[in-house]
CSV table of C-alpha atoms in Angstrom, one decimal:
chain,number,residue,atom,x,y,z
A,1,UNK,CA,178.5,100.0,70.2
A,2,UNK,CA,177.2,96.7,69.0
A,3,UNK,CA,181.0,95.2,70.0
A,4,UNK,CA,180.3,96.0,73.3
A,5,UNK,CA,176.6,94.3,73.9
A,6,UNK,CA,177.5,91.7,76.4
A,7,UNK,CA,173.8,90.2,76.8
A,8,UNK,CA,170.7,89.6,74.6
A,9,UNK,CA,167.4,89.2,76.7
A,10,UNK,CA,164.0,88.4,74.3
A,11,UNK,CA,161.2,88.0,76.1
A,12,UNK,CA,158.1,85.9,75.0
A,13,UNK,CA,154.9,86.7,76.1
A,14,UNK,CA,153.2,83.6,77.5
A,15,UNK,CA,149.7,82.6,76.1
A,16,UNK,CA,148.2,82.4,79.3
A,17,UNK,CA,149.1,86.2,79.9
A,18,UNK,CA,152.6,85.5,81.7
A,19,UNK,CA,155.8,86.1,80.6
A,20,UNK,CA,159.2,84.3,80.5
A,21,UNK,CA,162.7,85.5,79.5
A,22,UNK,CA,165.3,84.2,77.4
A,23,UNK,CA,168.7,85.2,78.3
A,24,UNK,CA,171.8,84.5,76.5
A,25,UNK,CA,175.4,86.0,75.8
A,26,UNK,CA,176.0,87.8,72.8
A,27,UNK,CA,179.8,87.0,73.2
A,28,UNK,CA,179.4,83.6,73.0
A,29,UNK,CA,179.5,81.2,70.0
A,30,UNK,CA,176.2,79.7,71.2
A,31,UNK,CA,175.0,83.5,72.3
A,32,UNK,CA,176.0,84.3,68.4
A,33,UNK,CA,174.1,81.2,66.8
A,34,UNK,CA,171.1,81.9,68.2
A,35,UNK,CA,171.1,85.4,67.4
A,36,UNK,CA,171.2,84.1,64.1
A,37,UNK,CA,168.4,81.5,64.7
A,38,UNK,CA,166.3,84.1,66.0
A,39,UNK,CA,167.1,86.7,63.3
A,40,UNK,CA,166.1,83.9,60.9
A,41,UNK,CA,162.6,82.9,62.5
A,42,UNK,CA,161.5,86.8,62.0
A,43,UNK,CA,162.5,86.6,58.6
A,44,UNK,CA,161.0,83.3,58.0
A,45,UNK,CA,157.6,84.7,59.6
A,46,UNK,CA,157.3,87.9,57.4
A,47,UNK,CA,158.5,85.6,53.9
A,48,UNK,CA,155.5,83.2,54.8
A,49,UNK,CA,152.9,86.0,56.3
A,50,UNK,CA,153.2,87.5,52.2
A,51,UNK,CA,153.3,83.7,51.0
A,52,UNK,CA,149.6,83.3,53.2
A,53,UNK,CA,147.9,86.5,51.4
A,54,UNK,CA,147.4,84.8,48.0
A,55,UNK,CA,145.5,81.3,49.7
A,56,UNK,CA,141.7,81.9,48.9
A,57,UNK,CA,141.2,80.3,52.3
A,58,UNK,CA,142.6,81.9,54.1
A,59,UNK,CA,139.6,84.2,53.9
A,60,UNK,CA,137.3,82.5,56.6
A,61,UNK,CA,134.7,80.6,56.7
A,62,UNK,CA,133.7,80.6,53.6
A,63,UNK,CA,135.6,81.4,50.5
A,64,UNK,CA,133.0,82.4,48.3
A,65,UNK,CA,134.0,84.3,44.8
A,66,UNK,CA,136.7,83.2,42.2
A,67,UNK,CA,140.2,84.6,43.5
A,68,UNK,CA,140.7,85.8,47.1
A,69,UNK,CA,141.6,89.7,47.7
A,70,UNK,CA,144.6,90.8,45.9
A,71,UNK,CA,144.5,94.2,45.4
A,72,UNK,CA,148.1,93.5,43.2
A,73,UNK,CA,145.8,91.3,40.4
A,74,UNK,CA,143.7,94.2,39.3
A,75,UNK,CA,140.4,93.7,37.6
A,76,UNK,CA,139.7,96.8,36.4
A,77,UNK,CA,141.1,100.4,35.1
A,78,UNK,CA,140.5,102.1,38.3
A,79,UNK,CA,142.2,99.3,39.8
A,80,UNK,CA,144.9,99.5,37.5
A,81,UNK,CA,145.7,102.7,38.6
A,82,UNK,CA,146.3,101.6,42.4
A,83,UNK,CA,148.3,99.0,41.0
A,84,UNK,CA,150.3,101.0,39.2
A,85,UNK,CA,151.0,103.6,41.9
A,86,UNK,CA,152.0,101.0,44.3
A,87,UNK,CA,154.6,99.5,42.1
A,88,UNK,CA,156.1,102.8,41.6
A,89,UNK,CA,156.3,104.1,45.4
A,90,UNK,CA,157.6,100.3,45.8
A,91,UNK,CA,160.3,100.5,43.6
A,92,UNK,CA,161.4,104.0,44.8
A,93,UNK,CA,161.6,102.9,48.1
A,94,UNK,CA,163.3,99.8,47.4
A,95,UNK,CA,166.3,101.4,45.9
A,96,UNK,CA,166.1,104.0,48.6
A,97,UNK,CA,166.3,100.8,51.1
A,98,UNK,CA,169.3,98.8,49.0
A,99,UNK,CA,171.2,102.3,49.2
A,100,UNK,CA,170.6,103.3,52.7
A,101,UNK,CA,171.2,99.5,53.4
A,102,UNK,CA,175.0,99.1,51.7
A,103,UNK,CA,176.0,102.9,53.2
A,104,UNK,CA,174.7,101.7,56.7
A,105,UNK,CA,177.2,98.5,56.5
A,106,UNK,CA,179.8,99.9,54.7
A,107,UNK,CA,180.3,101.6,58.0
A,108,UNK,CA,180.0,99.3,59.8
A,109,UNK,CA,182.2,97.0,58.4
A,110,UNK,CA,184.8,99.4,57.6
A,111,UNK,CA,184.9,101.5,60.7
A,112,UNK,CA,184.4,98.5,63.2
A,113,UNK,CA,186.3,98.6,66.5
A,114,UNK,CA,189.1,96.0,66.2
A,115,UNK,CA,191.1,94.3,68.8
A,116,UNK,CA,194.5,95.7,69.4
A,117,UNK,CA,194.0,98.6,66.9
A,118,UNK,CA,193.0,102.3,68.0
A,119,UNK,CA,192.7,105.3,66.4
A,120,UNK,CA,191.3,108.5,66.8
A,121,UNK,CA,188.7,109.4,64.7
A,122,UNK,CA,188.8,112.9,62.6
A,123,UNK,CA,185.7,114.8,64.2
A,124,UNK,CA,183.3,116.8,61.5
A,125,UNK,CA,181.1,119.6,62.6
A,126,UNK,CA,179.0,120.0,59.0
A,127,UNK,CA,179.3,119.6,55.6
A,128,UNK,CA,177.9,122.2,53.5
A,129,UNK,CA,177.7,120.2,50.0
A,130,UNK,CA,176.2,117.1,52.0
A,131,UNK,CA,173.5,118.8,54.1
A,132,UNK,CA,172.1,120.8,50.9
A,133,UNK,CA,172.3,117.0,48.7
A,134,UNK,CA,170.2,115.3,51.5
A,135,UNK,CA,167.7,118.0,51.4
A,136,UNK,CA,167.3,118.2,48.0
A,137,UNK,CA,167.3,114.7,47.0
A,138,UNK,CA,164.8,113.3,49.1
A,139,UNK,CA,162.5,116.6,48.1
A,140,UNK,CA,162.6,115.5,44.7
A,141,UNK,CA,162.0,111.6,45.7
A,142,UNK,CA,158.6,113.0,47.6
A,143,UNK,CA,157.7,115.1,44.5
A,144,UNK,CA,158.5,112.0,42.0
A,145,UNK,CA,156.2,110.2,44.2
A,146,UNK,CA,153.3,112.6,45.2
A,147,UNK,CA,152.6,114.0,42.1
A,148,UNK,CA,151.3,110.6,40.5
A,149,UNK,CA,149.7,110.0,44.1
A,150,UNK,CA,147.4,113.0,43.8
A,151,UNK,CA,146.5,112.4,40.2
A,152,UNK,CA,145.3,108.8,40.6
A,153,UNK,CA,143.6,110.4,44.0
A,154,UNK,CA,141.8,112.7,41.8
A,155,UNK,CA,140.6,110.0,38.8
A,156,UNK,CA,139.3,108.0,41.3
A,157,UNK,CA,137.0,110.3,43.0
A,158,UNK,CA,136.1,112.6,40.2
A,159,UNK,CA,132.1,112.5,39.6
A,160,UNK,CA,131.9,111.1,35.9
A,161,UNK,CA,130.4,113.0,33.2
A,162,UNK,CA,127.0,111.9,31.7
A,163,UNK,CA,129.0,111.0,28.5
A,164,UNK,CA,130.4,108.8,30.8
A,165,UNK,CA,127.5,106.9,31.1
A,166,UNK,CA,128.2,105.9,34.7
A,167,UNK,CA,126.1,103.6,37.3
A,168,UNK,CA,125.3,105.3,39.9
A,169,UNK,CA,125.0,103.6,43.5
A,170,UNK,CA,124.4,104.5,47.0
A,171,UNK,CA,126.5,102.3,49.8
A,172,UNK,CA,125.1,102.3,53.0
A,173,UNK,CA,127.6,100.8,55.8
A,174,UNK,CA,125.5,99.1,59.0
A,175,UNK,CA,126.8,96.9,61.8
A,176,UNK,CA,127.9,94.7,60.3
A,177,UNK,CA,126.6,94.7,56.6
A,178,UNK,CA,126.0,96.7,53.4
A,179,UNK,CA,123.2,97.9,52.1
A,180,UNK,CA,123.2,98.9,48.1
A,181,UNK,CA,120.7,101.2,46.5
A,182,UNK,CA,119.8,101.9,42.8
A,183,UNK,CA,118.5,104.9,42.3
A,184,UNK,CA,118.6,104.8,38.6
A,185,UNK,CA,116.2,101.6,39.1
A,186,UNK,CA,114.4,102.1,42.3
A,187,UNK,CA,115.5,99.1,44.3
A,188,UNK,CA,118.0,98.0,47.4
A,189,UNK,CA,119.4,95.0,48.1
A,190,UNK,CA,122.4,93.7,50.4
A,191,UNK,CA,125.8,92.3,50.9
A,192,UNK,CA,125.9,91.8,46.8
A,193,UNK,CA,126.5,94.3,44.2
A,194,UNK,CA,126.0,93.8,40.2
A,195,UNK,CA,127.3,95.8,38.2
A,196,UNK,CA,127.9,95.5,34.1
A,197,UNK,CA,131.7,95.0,32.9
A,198,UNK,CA,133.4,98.0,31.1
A,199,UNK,CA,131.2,100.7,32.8
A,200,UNK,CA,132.0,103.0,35.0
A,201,UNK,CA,130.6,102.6,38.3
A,202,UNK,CA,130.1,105.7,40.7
A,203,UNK,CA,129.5,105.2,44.5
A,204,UNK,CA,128.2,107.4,47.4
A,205,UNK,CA,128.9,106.3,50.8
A,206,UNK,CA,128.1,106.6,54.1
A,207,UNK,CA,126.9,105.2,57.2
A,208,UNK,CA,124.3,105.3,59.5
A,209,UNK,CA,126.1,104.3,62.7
A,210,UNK,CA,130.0,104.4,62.8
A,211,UNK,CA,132.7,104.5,60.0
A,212,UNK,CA,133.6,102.1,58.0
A,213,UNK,CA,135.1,101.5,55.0
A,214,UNK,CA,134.4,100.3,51.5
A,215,UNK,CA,137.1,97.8,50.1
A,216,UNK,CA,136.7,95.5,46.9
A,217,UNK,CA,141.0,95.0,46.3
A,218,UNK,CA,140.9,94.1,42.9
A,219,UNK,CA,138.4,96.9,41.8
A,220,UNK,CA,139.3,99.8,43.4
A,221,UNK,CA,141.2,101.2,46.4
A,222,UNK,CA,139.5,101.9,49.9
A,223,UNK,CA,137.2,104.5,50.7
A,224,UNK,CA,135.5,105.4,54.0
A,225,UNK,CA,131.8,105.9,54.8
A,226,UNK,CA,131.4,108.5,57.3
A,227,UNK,CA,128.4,109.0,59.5
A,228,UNK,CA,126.3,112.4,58.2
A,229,UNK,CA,128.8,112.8,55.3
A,230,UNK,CA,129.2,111.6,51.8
A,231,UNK,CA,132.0,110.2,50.2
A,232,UNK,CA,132.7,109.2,46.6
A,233,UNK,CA,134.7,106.7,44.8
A,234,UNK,CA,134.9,104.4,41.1
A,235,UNK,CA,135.1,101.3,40.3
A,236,UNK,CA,135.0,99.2,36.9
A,237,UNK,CA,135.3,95.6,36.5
A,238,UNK,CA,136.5,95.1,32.7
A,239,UNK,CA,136.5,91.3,32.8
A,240,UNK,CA,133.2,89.2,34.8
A,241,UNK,CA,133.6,87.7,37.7
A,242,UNK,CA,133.0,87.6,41.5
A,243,UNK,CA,135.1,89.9,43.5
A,244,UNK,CA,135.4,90.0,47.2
A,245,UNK,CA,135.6,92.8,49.5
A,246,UNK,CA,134.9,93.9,53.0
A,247,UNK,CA,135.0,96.8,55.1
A,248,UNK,CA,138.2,98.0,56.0
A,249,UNK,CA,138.0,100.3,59.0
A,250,UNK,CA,137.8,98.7,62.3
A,251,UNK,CA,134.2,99.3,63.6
A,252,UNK,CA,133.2,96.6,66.3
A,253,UNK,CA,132.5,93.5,67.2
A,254,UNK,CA,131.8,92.0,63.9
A,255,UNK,CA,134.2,94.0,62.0
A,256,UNK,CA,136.0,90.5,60.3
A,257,UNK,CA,132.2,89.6,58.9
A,258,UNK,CA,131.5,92.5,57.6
A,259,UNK,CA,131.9,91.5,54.2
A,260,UNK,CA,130.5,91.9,50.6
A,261,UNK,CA,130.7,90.6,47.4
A,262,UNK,CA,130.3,92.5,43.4
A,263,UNK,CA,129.1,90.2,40.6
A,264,UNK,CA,130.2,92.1,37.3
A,265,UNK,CA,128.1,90.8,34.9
A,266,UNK,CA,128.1,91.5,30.4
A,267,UNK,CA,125.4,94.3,29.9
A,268,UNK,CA,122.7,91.7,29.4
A,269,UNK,CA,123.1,89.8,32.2
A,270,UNK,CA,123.2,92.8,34.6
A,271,UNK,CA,120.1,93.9,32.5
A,272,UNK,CA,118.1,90.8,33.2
A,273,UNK,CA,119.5,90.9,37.0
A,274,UNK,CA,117.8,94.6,37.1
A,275,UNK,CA,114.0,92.9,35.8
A,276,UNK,CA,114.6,90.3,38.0
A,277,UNK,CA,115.1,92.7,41.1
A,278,UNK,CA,112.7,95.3,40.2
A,279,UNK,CA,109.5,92.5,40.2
A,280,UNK,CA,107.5,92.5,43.9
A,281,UNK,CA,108.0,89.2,45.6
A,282,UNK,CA,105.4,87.1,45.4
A,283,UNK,CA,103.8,85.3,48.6
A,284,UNK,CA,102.7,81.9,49.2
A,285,UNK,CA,99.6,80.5,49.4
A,286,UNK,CA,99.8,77.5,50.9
A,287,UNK,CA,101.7,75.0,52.8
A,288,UNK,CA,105.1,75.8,55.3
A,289,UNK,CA,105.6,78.7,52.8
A,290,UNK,CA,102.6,80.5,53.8
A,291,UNK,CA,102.8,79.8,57.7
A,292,UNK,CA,106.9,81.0,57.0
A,293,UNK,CA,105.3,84.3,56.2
A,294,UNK,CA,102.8,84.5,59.2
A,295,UNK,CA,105.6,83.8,61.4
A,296,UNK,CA,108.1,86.7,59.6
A,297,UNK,CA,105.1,89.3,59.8
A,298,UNK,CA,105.4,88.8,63.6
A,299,UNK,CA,109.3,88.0,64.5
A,300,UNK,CA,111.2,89.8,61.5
A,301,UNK,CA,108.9,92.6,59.7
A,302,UNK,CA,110.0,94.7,62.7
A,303,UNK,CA,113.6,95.0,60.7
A,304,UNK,CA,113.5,93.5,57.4
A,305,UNK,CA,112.0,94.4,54.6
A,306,UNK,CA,110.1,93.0,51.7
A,307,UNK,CA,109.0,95.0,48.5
A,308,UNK,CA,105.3,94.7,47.8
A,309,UNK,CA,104.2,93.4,50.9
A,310,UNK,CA,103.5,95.2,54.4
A,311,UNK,CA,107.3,94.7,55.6
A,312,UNK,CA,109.1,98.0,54.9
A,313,UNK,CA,111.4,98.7,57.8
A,314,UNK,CA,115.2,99.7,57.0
A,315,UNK,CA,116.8,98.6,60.3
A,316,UNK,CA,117.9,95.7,58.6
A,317,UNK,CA,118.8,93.8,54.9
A,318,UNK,CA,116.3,94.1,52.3
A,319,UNK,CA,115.0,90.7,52.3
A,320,UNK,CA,113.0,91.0,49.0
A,321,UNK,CA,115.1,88.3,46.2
A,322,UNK,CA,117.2,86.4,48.9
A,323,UNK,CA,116.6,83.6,47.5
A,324,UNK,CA,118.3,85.2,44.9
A,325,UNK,CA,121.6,85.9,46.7
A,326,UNK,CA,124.9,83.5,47.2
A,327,UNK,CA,125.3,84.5,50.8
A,328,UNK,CA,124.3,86.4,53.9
A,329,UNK,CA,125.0,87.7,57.2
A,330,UNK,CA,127.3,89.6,55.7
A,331,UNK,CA,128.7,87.6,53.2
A,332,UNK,CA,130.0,85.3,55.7
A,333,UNK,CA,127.8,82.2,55.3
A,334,UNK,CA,126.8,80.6,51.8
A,335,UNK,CA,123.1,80.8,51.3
A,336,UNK,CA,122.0,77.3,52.2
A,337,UNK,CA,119.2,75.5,54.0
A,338,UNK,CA,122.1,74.4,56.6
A,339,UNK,CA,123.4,78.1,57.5
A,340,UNK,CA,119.8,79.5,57.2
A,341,UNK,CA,118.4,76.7,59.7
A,342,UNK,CA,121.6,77.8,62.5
A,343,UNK,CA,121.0,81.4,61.8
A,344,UNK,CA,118.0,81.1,62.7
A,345,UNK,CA,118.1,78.5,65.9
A,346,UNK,CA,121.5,80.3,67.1
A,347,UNK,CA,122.5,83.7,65.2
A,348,UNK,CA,125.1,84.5,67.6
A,349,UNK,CA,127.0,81.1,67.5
A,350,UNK,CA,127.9,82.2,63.6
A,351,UNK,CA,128.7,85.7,63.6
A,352,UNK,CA,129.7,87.9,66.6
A,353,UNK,CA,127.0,90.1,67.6
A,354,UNK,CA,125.4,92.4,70.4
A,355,UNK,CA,121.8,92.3,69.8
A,356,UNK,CA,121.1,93.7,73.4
A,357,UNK,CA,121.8,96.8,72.4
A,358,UNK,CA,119.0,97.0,69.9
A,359,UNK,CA,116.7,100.2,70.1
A,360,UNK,CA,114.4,99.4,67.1
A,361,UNK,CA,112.9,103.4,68.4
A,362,UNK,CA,116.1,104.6,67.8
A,363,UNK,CA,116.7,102.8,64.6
A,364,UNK,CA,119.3,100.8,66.3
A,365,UNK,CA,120.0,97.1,65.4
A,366,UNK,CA,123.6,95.3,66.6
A,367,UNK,CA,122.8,92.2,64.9
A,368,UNK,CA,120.2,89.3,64.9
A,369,UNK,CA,118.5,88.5,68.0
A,370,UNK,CA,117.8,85.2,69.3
A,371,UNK,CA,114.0,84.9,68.4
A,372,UNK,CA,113.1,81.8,70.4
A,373,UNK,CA,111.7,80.1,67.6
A,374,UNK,CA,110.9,76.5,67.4
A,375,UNK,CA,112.1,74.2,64.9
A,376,UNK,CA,108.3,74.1,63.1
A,377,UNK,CA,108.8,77.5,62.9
A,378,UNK,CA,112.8,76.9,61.7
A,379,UNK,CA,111.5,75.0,59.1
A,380,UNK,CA,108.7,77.2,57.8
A,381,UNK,CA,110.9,80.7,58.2
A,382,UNK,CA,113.3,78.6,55.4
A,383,UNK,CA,110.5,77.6,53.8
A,384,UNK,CA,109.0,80.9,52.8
A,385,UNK,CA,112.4,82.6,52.5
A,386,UNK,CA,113.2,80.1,49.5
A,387,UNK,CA,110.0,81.8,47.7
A,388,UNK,CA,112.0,84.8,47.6
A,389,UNK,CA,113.6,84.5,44.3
């Protein structure tokens, strides 16, 4: 059959939305070089697509963390475990691929049509021994592989013991952001989860909108959070560090933002982050600061809250120690004066958002509404949010 393609068409799809077709003969020398040109440019895509997944900037606009997210560096035991299961399905289905591979041109370079030579070749209507070997072999290959699958499927999402001595945290997935609660402690906070090193970590997700899905590669594998459902998964840093994640399960707009990041911290460190997070914030007095906070108790108390203060709605981040926090918006933008003041002039023109759709009544938010402020009130807004330590 493939002796007696006479023409090769590719089309390319045209930026603008048109089309154009290239048209060549396979018969020909030139038709057969570039065959071969083209059949090089794929495999010179996919070799530099895998070569692009370990450049931390390739991560957006803002890199943020220590090493970009590579679930194949793992971090942790539960990572490990991934890790581990990956290589072996990779190298069973690589030597699955190299044997397939030789058998498929074996025949076709030994059984090729040839020029001047026919013969007729001897017809076979089964094979007895063959059809029971390529049943039972690849049963065995999916047994080899799924047995292994399911046990690190169960480790992962087994509820730890209290000998354990696990952290316990509840994941709340939003459009677009995260919301983390400590129960043990009492507190929330957003887009940035501490946890201590060489403890077990247990989450509980969900959602309060549509799915998404919890992702921190070098930690642990994915796991969705599902609208009026909980699901459970582990994760345990056992070296500190900044690790990157982001939701993993297409869910809108501002899917791509929708980031987070975990700070595994030694036991003392996480301690002291806990005290730090479980004091009120403290208001200003005086100055920008204190006309920063008139202006949130009219444009952003509707959404945001603050511990300790009249601002307790849940329709957005906790805003209580942002001053606190490396980023926001999702873990998209650094937290500095520069982001804060065009968050706050242009939300929109930074992250991809719909907040028409908000129904604050029906606990609703799409994302950070254009608030009209002034740059006075720019200034002060930053002013008072930098108090929030």
């Amino acid at each position: 059959m493939i002796g007696r393609v006479r023409r090769v068409v590719v089309s390319i799809a045209a930026s603008s939305g048109g089309s154009g077709a290239l048209v060549f003969d396979g018969t020909t020398k030139g038709g057969a070089r570039l065959r071969r040109a083209v059949l090089l440019v794929v495999i010179a895509a996919f070799a530099l697509a895998a070569c692009a997944g370990d450049d931390p900037t390739n991560l957006g606009r803002v890199v943020g963390g220590d090493v970009p997210q590579n679930s194949l560096n793992p971090a942790g035991p539960i990572a490990e475990k991934v890790d581990s299961l990956f290589w072996l399905v990779f190298w069973i289905a690589t030597v699955i691929f190299v044997l397939v591979s030789v058998v498929l041109l074996f025949g076709v370079l030994r059984f090729r049509e040839r020029k001047g030579k026919e013969r007729q070749v001897r017809q076979l209507h089964g094979n007895t021994k063959l059809e029971i070997a390529w049943t039972i072999v690849p049963a065995v290959i999916l047994a080899v592989v799924t047995v292994p699958t399911l046990s690190v499927l169960f480790d992962i999402r087994t509820a730890p013991t209290p000998e354990d001595n696990a952290l316990e945290i509840e994941v709340i997935g939003h459009q677009w952001w995260w919301e983390f609660r400590y129960p043990e402690y009492g507190f929330t906070t957003a887009n940035e989860m501490h946890i201590p090193i060489d403890r077990p970590v247990y989450l509980t997700l969900t959602s309060v909108d549509v799915i998404h899905s919890f992702w921190v590669p070098r930690l642990a594998g994915k796991r969705d959070a599902v609208p009026g459902r909980e699901t459970h998964i582990l994760l345990e840093a056992d070296e500190t560090g900044t690790y990157l994640g982001q939701c993993a399960e297409f869910c809108g707009l501002a899917h791509a933002d929708m980031r987070q990041r975990v700070f595994a911290q030694t036991p003392g460190e996480f301690e002291a982050w806990v005290q730090a997070q479980l004091q009120p914030a403290t208001l200003p007095t005086e100055g920008a600061a204190l006309a920063g906070w008139e202006t949130f108790q009219v444009q952003c108390s509707s959404c945001h809250a603050i511990a300790g203060t009249s601002a307790n709605a849940q329709l957005a981040p906790n805003l209580t120690h942002f001053a606190s926090r490396t980023a926001f918006a999702g873990a998209t933008l650094d937290n500095t004066q520069d982001h804060l003041r065009q968050w706050l002039r242009d939300p929109s023109s930074l992250k991809p958002m719909t907040p028409e759709r908000n129904d604050l009544a029906a606990g609703r938010v799409l994302g950070m509404p254009d608030l009209g402020l002034t740059e006075p009130q720019i200034e002060e807004l930053i002013a008072f949010l930098e108090t929030l330590e």
